[in-house]
PDB file of C-alpha atoms in Angstrom:
ATOM      1  CA  MET A 221      98.952 113.298  78.645  1.00  0.00           C
ATOM      2  CA  GLU A 222      99.621 113.961  82.735  1.00  0.00           C
ATOM      3  CA  ILE A 223     100.880 110.512  84.417  1.00  0.00           C
ATOM      4  CA  LYS A 224      97.601 110.328  86.677  1.00  0.00           C
ATOM      5  CA  SER A 225      97.800 109.236  90.227  1.00  0.00           C
ATOM      6  CA  ILE A 226      95.743 106.335  91.645  1.00  0.00           C
ATOM      7  CA  GLN A 227      94.341 105.935  95.048  1.00  0.00           C
ATOM      8  CA  PRO A 228      95.964 103.792  97.572  1.00  0.00           C
ATOM      9  CA  LEU A 229      93.428 101.323  98.004  1.00  0.00           C
ATOM     10  CA  ILE A 230      92.917 100.595  93.783  1.00  0.00           C
ATOM     11  CA  SER A 231      96.418 100.194  93.364  1.00  0.00           C
ATOM     12  CA  GLN A 232      96.982  97.661  95.916  1.00  0.00           C
ATOM     13  CA  MET A 233      94.053  96.220  94.335  1.00  0.00           C
ATOM     14  CA  PHE A 234      95.636  96.228  91.109  1.00  0.00           C
ATOM     15  CA  LEU A 235      98.491  94.743  92.117  1.00  0.00           C
ATOM     16  CA  THR A 236      96.736  91.918  93.618  1.00  0.00           C
ATOM     17  CA  LYS A 237      95.301  91.364  90.478  1.00  0.00           C
ATOM     18  CA  VAL A 238      98.319  91.745  88.336  1.00  0.00           C
ATOM     19  CA  GLY A 239     100.159  89.228  90.621  1.00  0.00           C
ATOM     20  CA  LEU A 240      97.437  87.247  89.955  1.00  0.00           C
ATOM     21  CA  PHE A 241      97.848  87.017  86.255  1.00  0.00           C
ATOM     22  CA  CYS A 242     101.620  86.509  86.487  1.00  0.00           C
ATOM     23  CA  SER A 243     101.038  83.651  88.828  1.00  0.00           C
ATOM     24  CA  GLU A 244     101.589  79.703  88.411  1.00  0.00           C
ATOM     25  CA  ARG A 245      97.548  79.168  89.507  1.00  0.00           C
ATOM     26  CA  LEU A 246      96.051  77.228  87.460  1.00  0.00           C
ATOM     27  CA  SER A 247      93.210  79.584  86.072  1.00  0.00           C
ATOM     28  CA  ILE A 248      92.673  82.000  82.943  1.00  0.00           C
ATOM     29  CA  ASP A 249      95.052  84.415  83.380  1.00  0.00           C
ATOM     30  CA  ILE A 250      93.699  87.248  80.654  1.00  0.00           C
ATOM     31  CA  VAL A 251      90.752  87.443  83.093  1.00  0.00           C
ATOM     32  CA  HIS A 252      92.623  88.460  85.867  1.00  0.00           C
ATOM     33  CA  LEU A 253      94.432  91.323  83.085  1.00  0.00           C
ATOM     34  CA  ASN A 254      91.131  92.298  82.066  1.00  0.00           C
ATOM     35  CA  GLN A 255      90.134  92.800  85.274  1.00  0.00           C
ATOM     36  CA  ALA A 256      93.086  94.958  86.244  1.00  0.00           C
ATOM     37  CA  ILE A 257      92.683  96.980  83.488  1.00  0.00           C
ATOM     38  CA  ASP A 258      89.163  97.580  84.544  1.00  0.00           C
ATOM     39  CA  LEU A 259      90.091  98.984  87.650  1.00  0.00           C
ATOM     40  CA  LEU A 260      92.705 101.820  85.675  1.00  0.00           C
ATOM     41  CA  LEU A 261      90.113 102.592  83.619  1.00  0.00           C
ATOM     42  CA  PRO A 262      87.920 104.736  85.509  1.00  0.00           C
ATOM     43  CA  THR A 263      90.543 107.197  86.689  1.00  0.00           C
ATOM     44  CA  PHE A 264      91.194 108.254  82.923  1.00  0.00           C
ATOM     45  CA  ASP A 265      89.322 110.996  81.170  1.00  0.00           C
ATOM     46  CA  LEU A 266      88.234 108.739  78.154  1.00  0.00           C
ATOM     47  CA  GLU A 267      88.279 111.609  75.447  1.00  0.00           C
ATOM     48  CA  GLU A 268      91.845 112.696  76.674  1.00  0.00           C
ATOM     49  CA  ALA A 269      92.705 109.019  76.586  1.00  0.00           C
ATOM     50  CA  GLU A 270      91.775 108.142  73.151  1.00  0.00           C
ATOM     51  CA  ILE A 271      93.261 111.456  71.611  1.00  0.00           C
ATOM     52  CA  GLU A 272      96.629 110.307  73.353  1.00  0.00           C
ATOM     53  CA  TYR A 273      96.164 106.079  72.136  1.00  0.00           C
ATOM     54  CA  ASP A 274      95.286 107.123  68.648  1.00  0.00           C
ATOM     55  CA  LYS A 275      98.472 109.298  68.733  1.00  0.00           C
ATOM     56  CA  LYS A 276     100.473 106.642  69.607  1.00  0.00           C
ATOM     57  CA  PHE A 277      98.741 103.388  68.326  1.00  0.00           C
ATOM     58  CA  GLY A 278      97.279 105.269  64.864  1.00  0.00           C
ATOM     59  CA  GLU A 279      93.631 107.014  64.156  1.00  0.00           C
ATOM     60  CA  GLY A 280      90.491 104.714  65.334  1.00  0.00           C
ATOM     61  CA  SER A 281      92.507 102.291  67.301  1.00  0.00           C
ATOM     62  CA  TRP A 282      90.622 103.328  70.643  1.00  0.00           C
ATOM     63  CA  LYS A 283      87.565 102.735  69.355  1.00  0.00           C
ATOM     64  CA  ILE A 284      88.486  98.973  67.619  1.00  0.00           C
ATOM     65  CA  VAL A 285      90.480  98.107  71.317  1.00  0.00           C
ATOM     66  CA  MET A 286      87.537  99.181  73.048  1.00  0.00           C
ATOM     67  CA  LYS A 287      85.430  96.691  70.578  1.00  0.00           C
ATOM     68  CA  LYS A 288      87.661  93.915  71.099  1.00  0.00           C
ATOM     69  CA  LYS A 289      87.494  94.075  74.639  1.00  0.00           C
ATOM     70  CA  GLY A 290      84.085  93.877  74.621  1.00  0.00           C
ATOM     71  CA  LYS A 291      84.128  90.486  72.928  1.00  0.00           C
ATOM     72  CA  LEU A 292      87.437  89.331  74.486  1.00  0.00           C
ATOM     73  CA  VAL A 293      84.828  89.593  77.932  1.00  0.00           C
ATOM     74  CA  LYS A 294      82.493  87.558  76.346  1.00  0.00           C
ATOM     75  CA  ARG A 295      84.471  84.955  74.623  1.00  0.00           C
ATOM     76  CA  LEU A 296      86.460  84.349  78.705  1.00  0.00           C
ATOM     77  CA  ALA A 297      83.360  84.775  80.387  1.00  0.00           C
ATOM     78  CA  GLU A 298      82.196  81.342  78.289  1.00  0.00           C
ATOM     79  CA  SER A 299      85.657  79.227  78.556  1.00  0.00           C
ATOM     80  CA  LYS A 300      85.842  79.930  82.622  1.00  0.00           C
ATOM     81  CA  LEU A 301      82.356  78.501  82.766  1.00  0.00           C
ATOM     82  CA  PHE A 302      83.798  75.415  81.556  1.00  0.00           C
ATOM     83  CA  TYR A 303      87.074  75.487  83.155  1.00  0.00           C
ATOM     84  CA  ASP A 304      86.077  76.431  86.368  1.00  0.00           C
ATOM     85  CA  THR A 305      84.006  72.953  86.336  1.00  0.00           C
ATOM     86  CA  LEU A 306      86.753  70.949  84.731  1.00  0.00           C
ATOM     87  CA  GLU A 307      88.136  68.667  87.801  1.00  0.00           C
ATOM     88  CA  ASN A 308      91.436  67.325  86.153  1.00  0.00           C
ATOM     89  CA  LYS A 309      92.828  70.574  84.351  1.00  0.00           C
ATOM     90  CA  SER A 310      96.382  68.954  83.176  1.00  0.00           C
ATOM     91  CA  PHE A 311      94.922  67.962  79.776  1.00  0.00           C
ATOM     92  CA  SER A 312      97.621  65.768  79.238  1.00  0.00           C
ATOM     93  CA  LYS A 313      95.869  63.287  76.965  1.00  0.00           C
ATOM     94  CA  ARG A 314      93.378  64.265  74.218  1.00  0.00           C
ATOM     95  CA  VAL A 315      90.208  62.841  75.815  1.00  0.00           C
ATOM     96  CA  SER A 316      87.481  60.339  73.980  1.00  0.00           C
ATOM     97  CA  ILE A 317      83.729  59.837  74.579  1.00  0.00           C
ATOM     98  CA  LYS A 318      84.391  56.130  75.591  1.00  0.00           C
ATOM     99  CA  ALA A 319      84.589  56.726  79.415  1.00  0.00           C
ATOM    100  CA  LYS A 320      83.697  54.210  81.943  1.00  0.00           C
ATOM    101  CA  SER A 321      81.251  56.558  84.442  1.00  0.00           C
ATOM    102  CA  LEU A 322      78.629  59.177  84.533  1.00  0.00           C
ATOM    103  CA  THR A 323      80.911  61.544  85.967  1.00  0.00           C
ATOM    104  CA  GLU A 324      83.772  60.980  83.972  1.00  0.00           C
ATOM    105  CA  THR A 325      81.584  61.497  80.882  1.00  0.00           C
ATOM    106  CA  ILE A 326      80.730  64.822  81.668  1.00  0.00           C
ATOM    107  CA  GLN A 327      84.040  65.983  82.445  1.00  0.00           C
ATOM    108  CA  GLU A 328      84.914  64.849  79.153  1.00  0.00           C
ATOM    109  CA  ILE A 329      82.538  66.933  77.435  1.00  0.00           C
ATOM    110  CA  LEU A 330      82.668  69.638  79.719  1.00  0.00           C
ATOM    111  CA  GLN A 331      86.572  69.494  78.831  1.00  0.00           C
ATOM    112  CA  ARG A 332      85.543  69.150  75.058  1.00  0.00           C
ATOM    113  CA  PHE A 333      83.481  72.423  75.285  1.00  0.00           C
ATOM    114  CA  PHE A 334      86.357  74.192  76.913  1.00  0.00           C
ATOM    115  CA  HIS A 335      88.651  73.787  74.321  1.00  0.00           C
ATOM    116  CA  LYS A 336      86.254  74.717  71.960  1.00  0.00           C
ATOM    117  CA  THR A 337      85.457  78.215  73.340  1.00  0.00           C
ATOM    118  CA  SER A 338      88.817  79.000  74.606  1.00  0.00           C
ATOM    119  CA  SER A 339      90.025  78.112  70.486  1.00  0.00           C
ATOM    120  CA  LYS A 340      88.486  81.476  70.151  1.00  0.00           C
ATOM    121  CA  ILE A 341      91.080  83.056  72.653  1.00  0.00           C
ATOM    122  CA  ALA A 342      94.164  84.109  70.286  1.00  0.00           C
ATOM    123  CA  VAL A 343      97.699  83.457  71.966  1.00  0.00           C
ATOM    124  CA  MET A 344      98.885  86.770  70.931  1.00  0.00           C
ATOM    125  CA  GLN A 345      95.773  89.129  72.233  1.00  0.00           C
ATOM    126  CA  MET A 346      97.904  92.452  71.106  1.00  0.00           C
ATOM    127  CA  ASP A 347      95.091  94.983  71.572  1.00  0.00           C
ATOM    128  CA  ILE A 348      94.519  94.431  75.188  1.00  0.00           C
ATOM    129  CA  TYR A 349      98.330  94.193  75.884  1.00  0.00           C
ATOM    130  CA  ASN A 350      98.356  97.669  74.112  1.00  0.00           C
ATOM    131  CA  LEU A 351      95.763  98.939  76.418  1.00  0.00           C
ATOM    132  CA  PHE A 352      97.327  97.081  79.000  1.00  0.00           C
ATOM    133  CA  VAL A 353     100.714  98.914  78.564  1.00  0.00           C
ATOM    134  CA  PHE A 354      98.964 102.166  78.208  1.00  0.00           C
ATOM    135  CA  LEU A 355      97.183 102.596  80.798  1.00  0.00           C
ATOM    136  CA  VAL A 356     100.376 101.535  83.130  1.00  0.00           C
ATOM    137  CA  SER A 357     102.347 104.275  81.367  1.00  0.00           C
ATOM    138  CA  TYR A 358     100.407 107.098  82.091  1.00  0.00           C
ATOM    139  CA  SER A 359      99.670 106.042  86.035  1.00  0.00           C
ATOM    140  CA  GLN A 360     101.647 106.054  88.665  1.00  0.00           C
ATOM    141  CA  VAL A 361     101.088 102.268  89.081  1.00  0.00           C
ATOM    142  CA  GLN A 362     103.761 102.064  86.248  1.00  0.00           C
ATOM    143  CA  ARG A 363     106.869 102.227  89.401  1.00  0.00           C
ATOM    144  CA  MET A 364     105.204 100.238  91.398  1.00  0.00           C
ATOM    145  CA  GLN A 365     106.109  96.498  92.427  1.00  0.00           C
ATOM    146  CA  VAL A 366     104.201  93.342  93.067  1.00  0.00           C
ATOM    147  CA  ARG A 367     104.951  91.612  96.346  1.00  0.00           C
ATOM    148  CA  ALA A 368     105.956  88.449  96.425  1.00  0.00           C
ATOM    149  CA  GLU A 369     102.868  86.894  98.265  1.00  0.00           C
ATOM    150  CA  TYR A 370     100.284  87.789  95.117  1.00  0.00           C
ATOM    151  CA  PHE A 371     102.349  85.298  93.245  1.00  0.00           C
ATOM    152  CA  LYS A 372     101.008  82.138  94.625  1.00  0.00           C
ATOM    153  CA  ASN A 373     102.395  78.916  93.461  1.00  0.00           C
ATOM    154  CA  LEU A 374     100.832  76.094  91.697  1.00  0.00           C
ATOM    155  CA  GLU A 375      97.582  74.308  92.627  1.00  0.00           C
ATOM    156  CA  GLN A 376      97.895  71.002  91.296  1.00  0.00           C
ATOM    157  CA  LYS A 377      98.633  67.941  93.101  1.00  0.00           C
ATOM    158  CA  ASP A 378     101.519  67.082  90.805  1.00  0.00           C
ATOM    159  CA  ASN A 379     103.155  70.519  91.296  1.00  0.00           C
ATOM    160  CA  ARG A 380     102.363  71.803  95.078  1.00  0.00           C
ATOM    161  CA  SER A 381     105.826  72.453  96.415  1.00  0.00           C
ATOM    162  CA  ILE A 382     107.262  70.106  98.720  1.00  0.00           C
ATOM    163  CA  LYS A 383     106.549  70.730 102.399  1.00  0.00           C
ATOM    164  CA  LEU A 384     109.852  70.002 104.613  1.00  0.00           C
ATOM    165  CA  ASP A 385     108.629  67.361 107.678  1.00  0.00           C
ATOM    166  CA  ARG A 386     110.640  68.228 110.636  1.00  0.00           C
ATOM    167  CA  ASN A 387     110.261  64.653 111.850  1.00  0.00           C
ATOM    168  CA  LYS A 388     112.781  63.859 109.351  1.00  0.00           C
ATOM    169  CA  PRO A 389     115.633  65.931 108.782  1.00  0.00           C
ATOM    170  CA  GLY A 390     118.216  65.213 106.301  1.00  0.00           C
ATOM    171  CA  ILE A 391     115.811  63.772 103.916  1.00  0.00           C
ATOM    172  CA  HIS A 392     114.447  66.626 101.528  1.00  0.00           C
TER     173      HIS A 392
ATOM    174  CA  MET B 212     108.684 100.940  83.735  1.00  0.00           C
ATOM    175  CA  LYS B 213     109.473  98.707  87.011  1.00  0.00           C
ATOM    176  CA  LEU B 214     105.908  97.224  86.793  1.00  0.00           C
ATOM    177  CA  ILE B 215     106.014  95.564  83.418  1.00  0.00           C
ATOM    178  CA  ARG B 216     109.459  94.863  83.992  1.00  0.00           C
ATOM    179  CA  GLN B 217     108.536  92.721  86.853  1.00  0.00           C
ATOM    180  CA  LEU B 218     105.758  91.090  84.843  1.00  0.00           C
ATOM    181  CA  VAL B 219     107.941  90.218  82.171  1.00  0.00           C
ATOM    182  CA  GLU B 220     110.852  88.849  84.212  1.00  0.00           C
ATOM    183  CA  LYS B 221     107.803  86.641  86.309  1.00  0.00           C
ATOM    184  CA  LYS B 222     106.373  85.450  83.287  1.00  0.00           C
ATOM    185  CA  LEU B 223     109.779  83.871  81.787  1.00  0.00           C
ATOM    186  CA  GLU B 224     110.438  82.540  85.107  1.00  0.00           C
ATOM    187  CA  SER B 225     107.100  80.603  85.066  1.00  0.00           C
ATOM    188  CA  TYR B 226     107.652  79.974  81.406  1.00  0.00           C
ATOM    189  CA  GLN B 227     111.106  78.006  82.463  1.00  0.00           C
ATOM    190  CA  ASN B 228     109.571  76.219  85.491  1.00  0.00           C
ATOM    191  CA  TYR B 229     106.562  74.800  82.884  1.00  0.00           C
ATOM    192  CA  SER B 230     109.428  74.063  80.055  1.00  0.00           C
ATOM    193  CA  ILE B 231     111.145  71.439  83.156  1.00  0.00           C
ATOM    194  CA  LYS B 232     108.036  70.057  83.921  1.00  0.00           C
ATOM    195  CA  LYS B 233     107.381  69.864  79.956  1.00  0.00           C
ATOM    196  CA  TYR B 234     104.234  71.224  79.964  1.00  0.00           C
ATOM    197  CA  THR B 235     104.319  72.330  76.234  1.00  0.00           C
ATOM    198  CA  ILE B 236     100.964  74.024  75.979  1.00  0.00           C
ATOM    199  CA  ARG B 237     101.186  76.215  79.075  1.00  0.00           C
ATOM    200  CA  TYR B 238     105.119  77.286  78.562  1.00  0.00           C
ATOM    201  CA  ILE B 239     104.249  78.301  75.163  1.00  0.00           C
ATOM    202  CA  TRP B 240     101.664  79.983  76.210  1.00  0.00           C
ATOM    203  CA  GLN B 241     103.022  81.739  79.489  1.00  0.00           C
ATOM    204  CA  PHE B 242     106.258  82.857  76.534  1.00  0.00           C
ATOM    205  CA  TYR B 243     103.939  84.461  74.537  1.00  0.00           C
ATOM    206  CA  GLN B 244     102.062  86.625  77.776  1.00  0.00           C
ATOM    207  CA  ALA B 245     105.872  87.655  78.132  1.00  0.00           C
ATOM    208  CA  VAL B 246     106.309  88.419  74.233  1.00  0.00           C
ATOM    209  CA  ASN B 247     102.873  90.232  74.176  1.00  0.00           C
ATOM    210  CA  LEU B 248     104.086  92.545  77.021  1.00  0.00           C
ATOM    211  CA  CYS B 249     107.405  93.472  75.131  1.00  0.00           C
ATOM    212  CA  VAL B 250     105.668  93.999  71.670  1.00  0.00           C
ATOM    213  CA  SER B 251     103.490  96.357  73.165  1.00  0.00           C
ATOM    214  CA  PHE B 252     105.936  98.168  75.506  1.00  0.00           C
ATOM    215  CA  LEU B 253     108.356  98.689  72.668  1.00  0.00           C
ATOM    216  CA  LYS B 254     104.931  99.962  70.099  1.00  0.00           C
ATOM    217  CA  ILE B 255     104.486 102.699  72.921  1.00  0.00           C
ATOM    218  CA  ASN B 256     108.193 103.598  73.037  1.00  0.00           C
ATOM    219  CA  GLY B 257     108.005 103.830  69.024  1.00  0.00           C
ATOM    220  CA  ILE B 258     109.933 100.515  68.036  1.00  0.00           C
ATOM    221  CA  GLN B 259     107.726  98.413  65.686  1.00  0.00           C
ATOM    222  CA  THR B 260     108.547  94.564  65.875  1.00  0.00           C
ATOM    223  CA  LEU B 261     105.970  92.393  64.758  1.00  0.00           C
ATOM    224  CA  SER B 262     103.568  93.351  61.756  1.00  0.00           C
ATOM    225  CA  ASP B 263      99.745  92.526  62.088  1.00  0.00           C
ATOM    226  CA  SER B 264     100.671  89.643  59.558  1.00  0.00           C
ATOM    227  CA  GLU B 265     103.104  87.890  61.498  1.00  0.00           C
ATOM    228  CA  ILE B 266     101.069  87.857  64.765  1.00  0.00           C
ATOM    229  CA  LYS B 267      97.872  86.052  62.467  1.00  0.00           C
ATOM    230  CA  ASN B 268     100.620  83.710  61.138  1.00  0.00           C
ATOM    231  CA  ARG B 269     101.993  82.656  65.247  1.00  0.00           C
ATOM    232  CA  ASN B 270      97.637  82.631  66.213  1.00  0.00           C
ATOM    233  CA  LYS B 271      96.897  80.007  63.430  1.00  0.00           C
ATOM    234  CA  LEU B 272     100.492  77.892  64.171  1.00  0.00           C
ATOM    235  CA  TYR B 273      99.616  77.598  67.993  1.00  0.00           C
ATOM    236  CA  ASN B 274      95.515  77.025  67.428  1.00  0.00           C
ATOM    237  CA  LYS B 275      96.635  73.907  65.278  1.00  0.00           C
ATOM    238  CA  ILE B 276      99.094  72.897  68.415  1.00  0.00           C
ATOM    239  CA  PHE B 277      96.905  73.528  71.176  1.00  0.00           C
ATOM    240  CA  VAL B 278      93.350  73.008  70.399  1.00  0.00           C
ATOM    241  CA  LYS B 279      93.998  70.342  66.823  1.00  0.00           C
ATOM    242  CA  ARG B 280      96.977  68.756  69.126  1.00  0.00           C
ATOM    243  CA  SER B 281      98.989  68.243  65.704  1.00  0.00           C
ATOM    244  CA  ASN B 282     101.684  66.178  66.115  1.00  0.00           C
ATOM    245  CA  LYS B 283     103.461  67.127  62.720  1.00  0.00           C
ATOM    246  CA  VAL B 284     106.907  67.759  62.914  1.00  0.00           C
ATOM    247  CA  ASN B 285     107.071  70.897  60.664  1.00  0.00           C
ATOM    248  CA  HIS B 286     105.047  72.777  63.143  1.00  0.00           C
ATOM    249  CA  SER B 287     107.199  72.232  65.599  1.00  0.00           C
ATOM    250  CA  LYS B 288     109.680  73.094  63.854  1.00  0.00           C
ATOM    251  CA  LYS B 289     108.205  76.335  62.934  1.00  0.00           C
ATOM    252  CA  MET B 290     106.929  76.783  66.316  1.00  0.00           C
ATOM    253  CA  GLN B 291     110.778  76.938  67.771  1.00  0.00           C
ATOM    254  CA  GLU B 292     111.986  78.919  64.561  1.00  0.00           C
ATOM    255  CA  TYR B 293     109.082  81.333  66.042  1.00  0.00           C
ATOM    256  CA  MET B 294     110.164  81.290  69.636  1.00  0.00           C
ATOM    257  CA  ASN B 295     113.892  82.086  68.804  1.00  0.00           C
ATOM    258  CA  GLN B 296     112.938  84.705  66.942  1.00  0.00           C
ATOM    259  CA  ASP B 297     110.910  86.402  69.474  1.00  0.00           C
ATOM    260  CA  LEU B 298     113.630  85.677  71.828  1.00  0.00           C
ATOM    261  CA  GLU B 299     115.026  88.949  70.547  1.00  0.00           C
ATOM    262  CA  ILE B 300     112.059  91.014  71.091  1.00  0.00           C
ATOM    263  CA  ILE B 301     112.354  90.115  74.884  1.00  0.00           C
ATOM    264  CA  THR B 302     116.045  90.914  74.920  1.00  0.00           C
ATOM    265  CA  LEU B 303     115.480  94.276  72.957  1.00  0.00           C
ATOM    266  CA  ALA B 304     112.612  95.419  75.405  1.00  0.00           C
ATOM    267  CA  PHE B 305     114.662  94.949  78.381  1.00  0.00           C
ATOM    268  CA  GLU B 306     117.710  96.742  76.724  1.00  0.00           C
ATOM    269  CA  VAL B 307     114.898  99.747  75.762  1.00  0.00           C
ATOM    270  CA  ALA B 308     114.106  99.575  79.895  1.00  0.00           C
ATOM    271  CA  ASP B 309     117.699  99.887  80.899  1.00  0.00           C
ATOM    272  CA  ASN B 310     118.192 103.086  78.908  1.00  0.00           C
ATOM    273  CA  LEU B 311     114.864 104.408  80.532  1.00  0.00           C
ATOM    274  CA  ASP B 312     115.673 103.533  83.705  1.00  0.00           C
ATOM    275  CA  VAL B 313     119.139 105.356  82.975  1.00  0.00           C
ATOM    276  CA  LYS B 314     117.400 108.457  81.995  1.00  0.00           C
ATOM    277  CA  ASN B 315     115.165 108.792  85.206  1.00  0.00           C
ATOM    278  CA  THR B 316     117.634 108.563  87.786  1.00  0.00           C
ATOM    279  CA  PHE B 317     118.011 111.122  89.767  1.00  0.00           C
ATOM    280  CA  ASN B 318     121.434 113.340  90.513  1.00  0.00           C
ATOM    281  CA  LYS B 319     123.146 112.356  93.602  1.00  0.00           C
ATOM    282  CA  ILE B 320     124.769 114.816  95.670  1.00  0.00           C
ATOM    283  CA  ASP B 321     127.372 114.023  98.186  1.00  0.00           C
ATOM    284  CA  PHE B 322     125.622 114.967 101.315  1.00  0.00           C
ATOM    285  CA  GLU B 323     128.632 114.025 103.608  1.00  0.00           C
ATOM    286  CA  LYS B 324     131.103 116.361 102.366  1.00  0.00           C
ATOM    287  CA  ASP B 325     132.153 118.897 105.025  1.00  0.00           C
ATOM    288  CA  GLU B 326     130.440 122.112 103.584  1.00  0.00           C
ATOM    289  CA  PHE B 327     126.804 120.640 103.050  1.00  0.00           C
ATOM    290  CA  ILE B 328     126.591 119.567 106.814  1.00  0.00           C
ATOM    291  CA  GLY B 329     124.423 121.423 109.151  1.00  0.00           C
ATOM    292  CA  LEU B 330     122.209 122.523 106.309  1.00  0.00           C
ATOM    293  CA  LEU B 331     118.997 121.802 104.945  1.00  0.00           C
ATOM    294  CA  ALA B 332     118.593 120.263 101.799  1.00  0.00           C
ATOM    295  CA  SER B 333     116.854 123.617  99.991  1.00  0.00           C
ATOM    296  CA  GLU B 334     120.154 125.430 101.288  1.00  0.00           C
ATOM    297  CA  VAL B 335     122.383 122.646  99.523  1.00  0.00           C
ATOM    298  CA  GLU B 336     120.401 123.376  96.052  1.00  0.00           C
ATOM    299  CA  GLU B 337     121.598 126.866  96.366  1.00  0.00           C
ATOM    300  CA  LEU B 338     124.929 126.225  97.132  1.00  0.00           C
ATOM    301  CA  ILE B 339     124.975 123.655  93.919  1.00  0.00           C
TER     302      ILE B 339
END
């Protein structure tokens, strides 16, 4: 299979998504990976890609990957729903239902739901990574590099980067 | 495969940042993202590293640690064992990527030679 050329706008969007996937931002990073795959897929002739993929990873593996991808998208949508509503994303302690205020109890229930849904997303999602690396290796994107701007810092309070105070030199 | 290499490096960097801050769950997650990329990169280049059963075992263990929050010593010991084994996969992937880069480099021509001054690139190619 030939190496596919990708339009500059799409490749730019792809690189931003990949940058978000690798950033230390507090989010579910596989969501960004999945979006990056969705950007690359339409540029390929799917029948041709299926034949090549089956050669690399064994027969029938393309169909299995597509099925698994569909399942993963559903699971990600569920877990993202609960994750985005959580205020405290540190997950430092296991939650207890004995909370003080109503908002705290709601947050704790949301956290429990998040744990339930995210437990279905495995640590080693090999199929989706195989698909990602396969698509990258047969496109021009493989030679590009992600800009440093797209790797954003941690959002959470405790982990914010220290800002230099110019009025107090020598302290930081 | 510049891009894949950059992604793996970035993932390892954030793994290191999290491990310094002692966010165990996050650093394991970041580490396994890097391992996943390396395993599939090696697979595409014809090198099989982890079998399906090994992947399943890892997933089971991390599910216990992440979701059930088990504090058992055996689990953490096994986790360290797995991580040490998988670090070898990352180094292997870097070696393969380096070899690929060497293969893909272009032949360099010394254009500053007296013979080549004032010639077009196509004419230089004919001379060589």
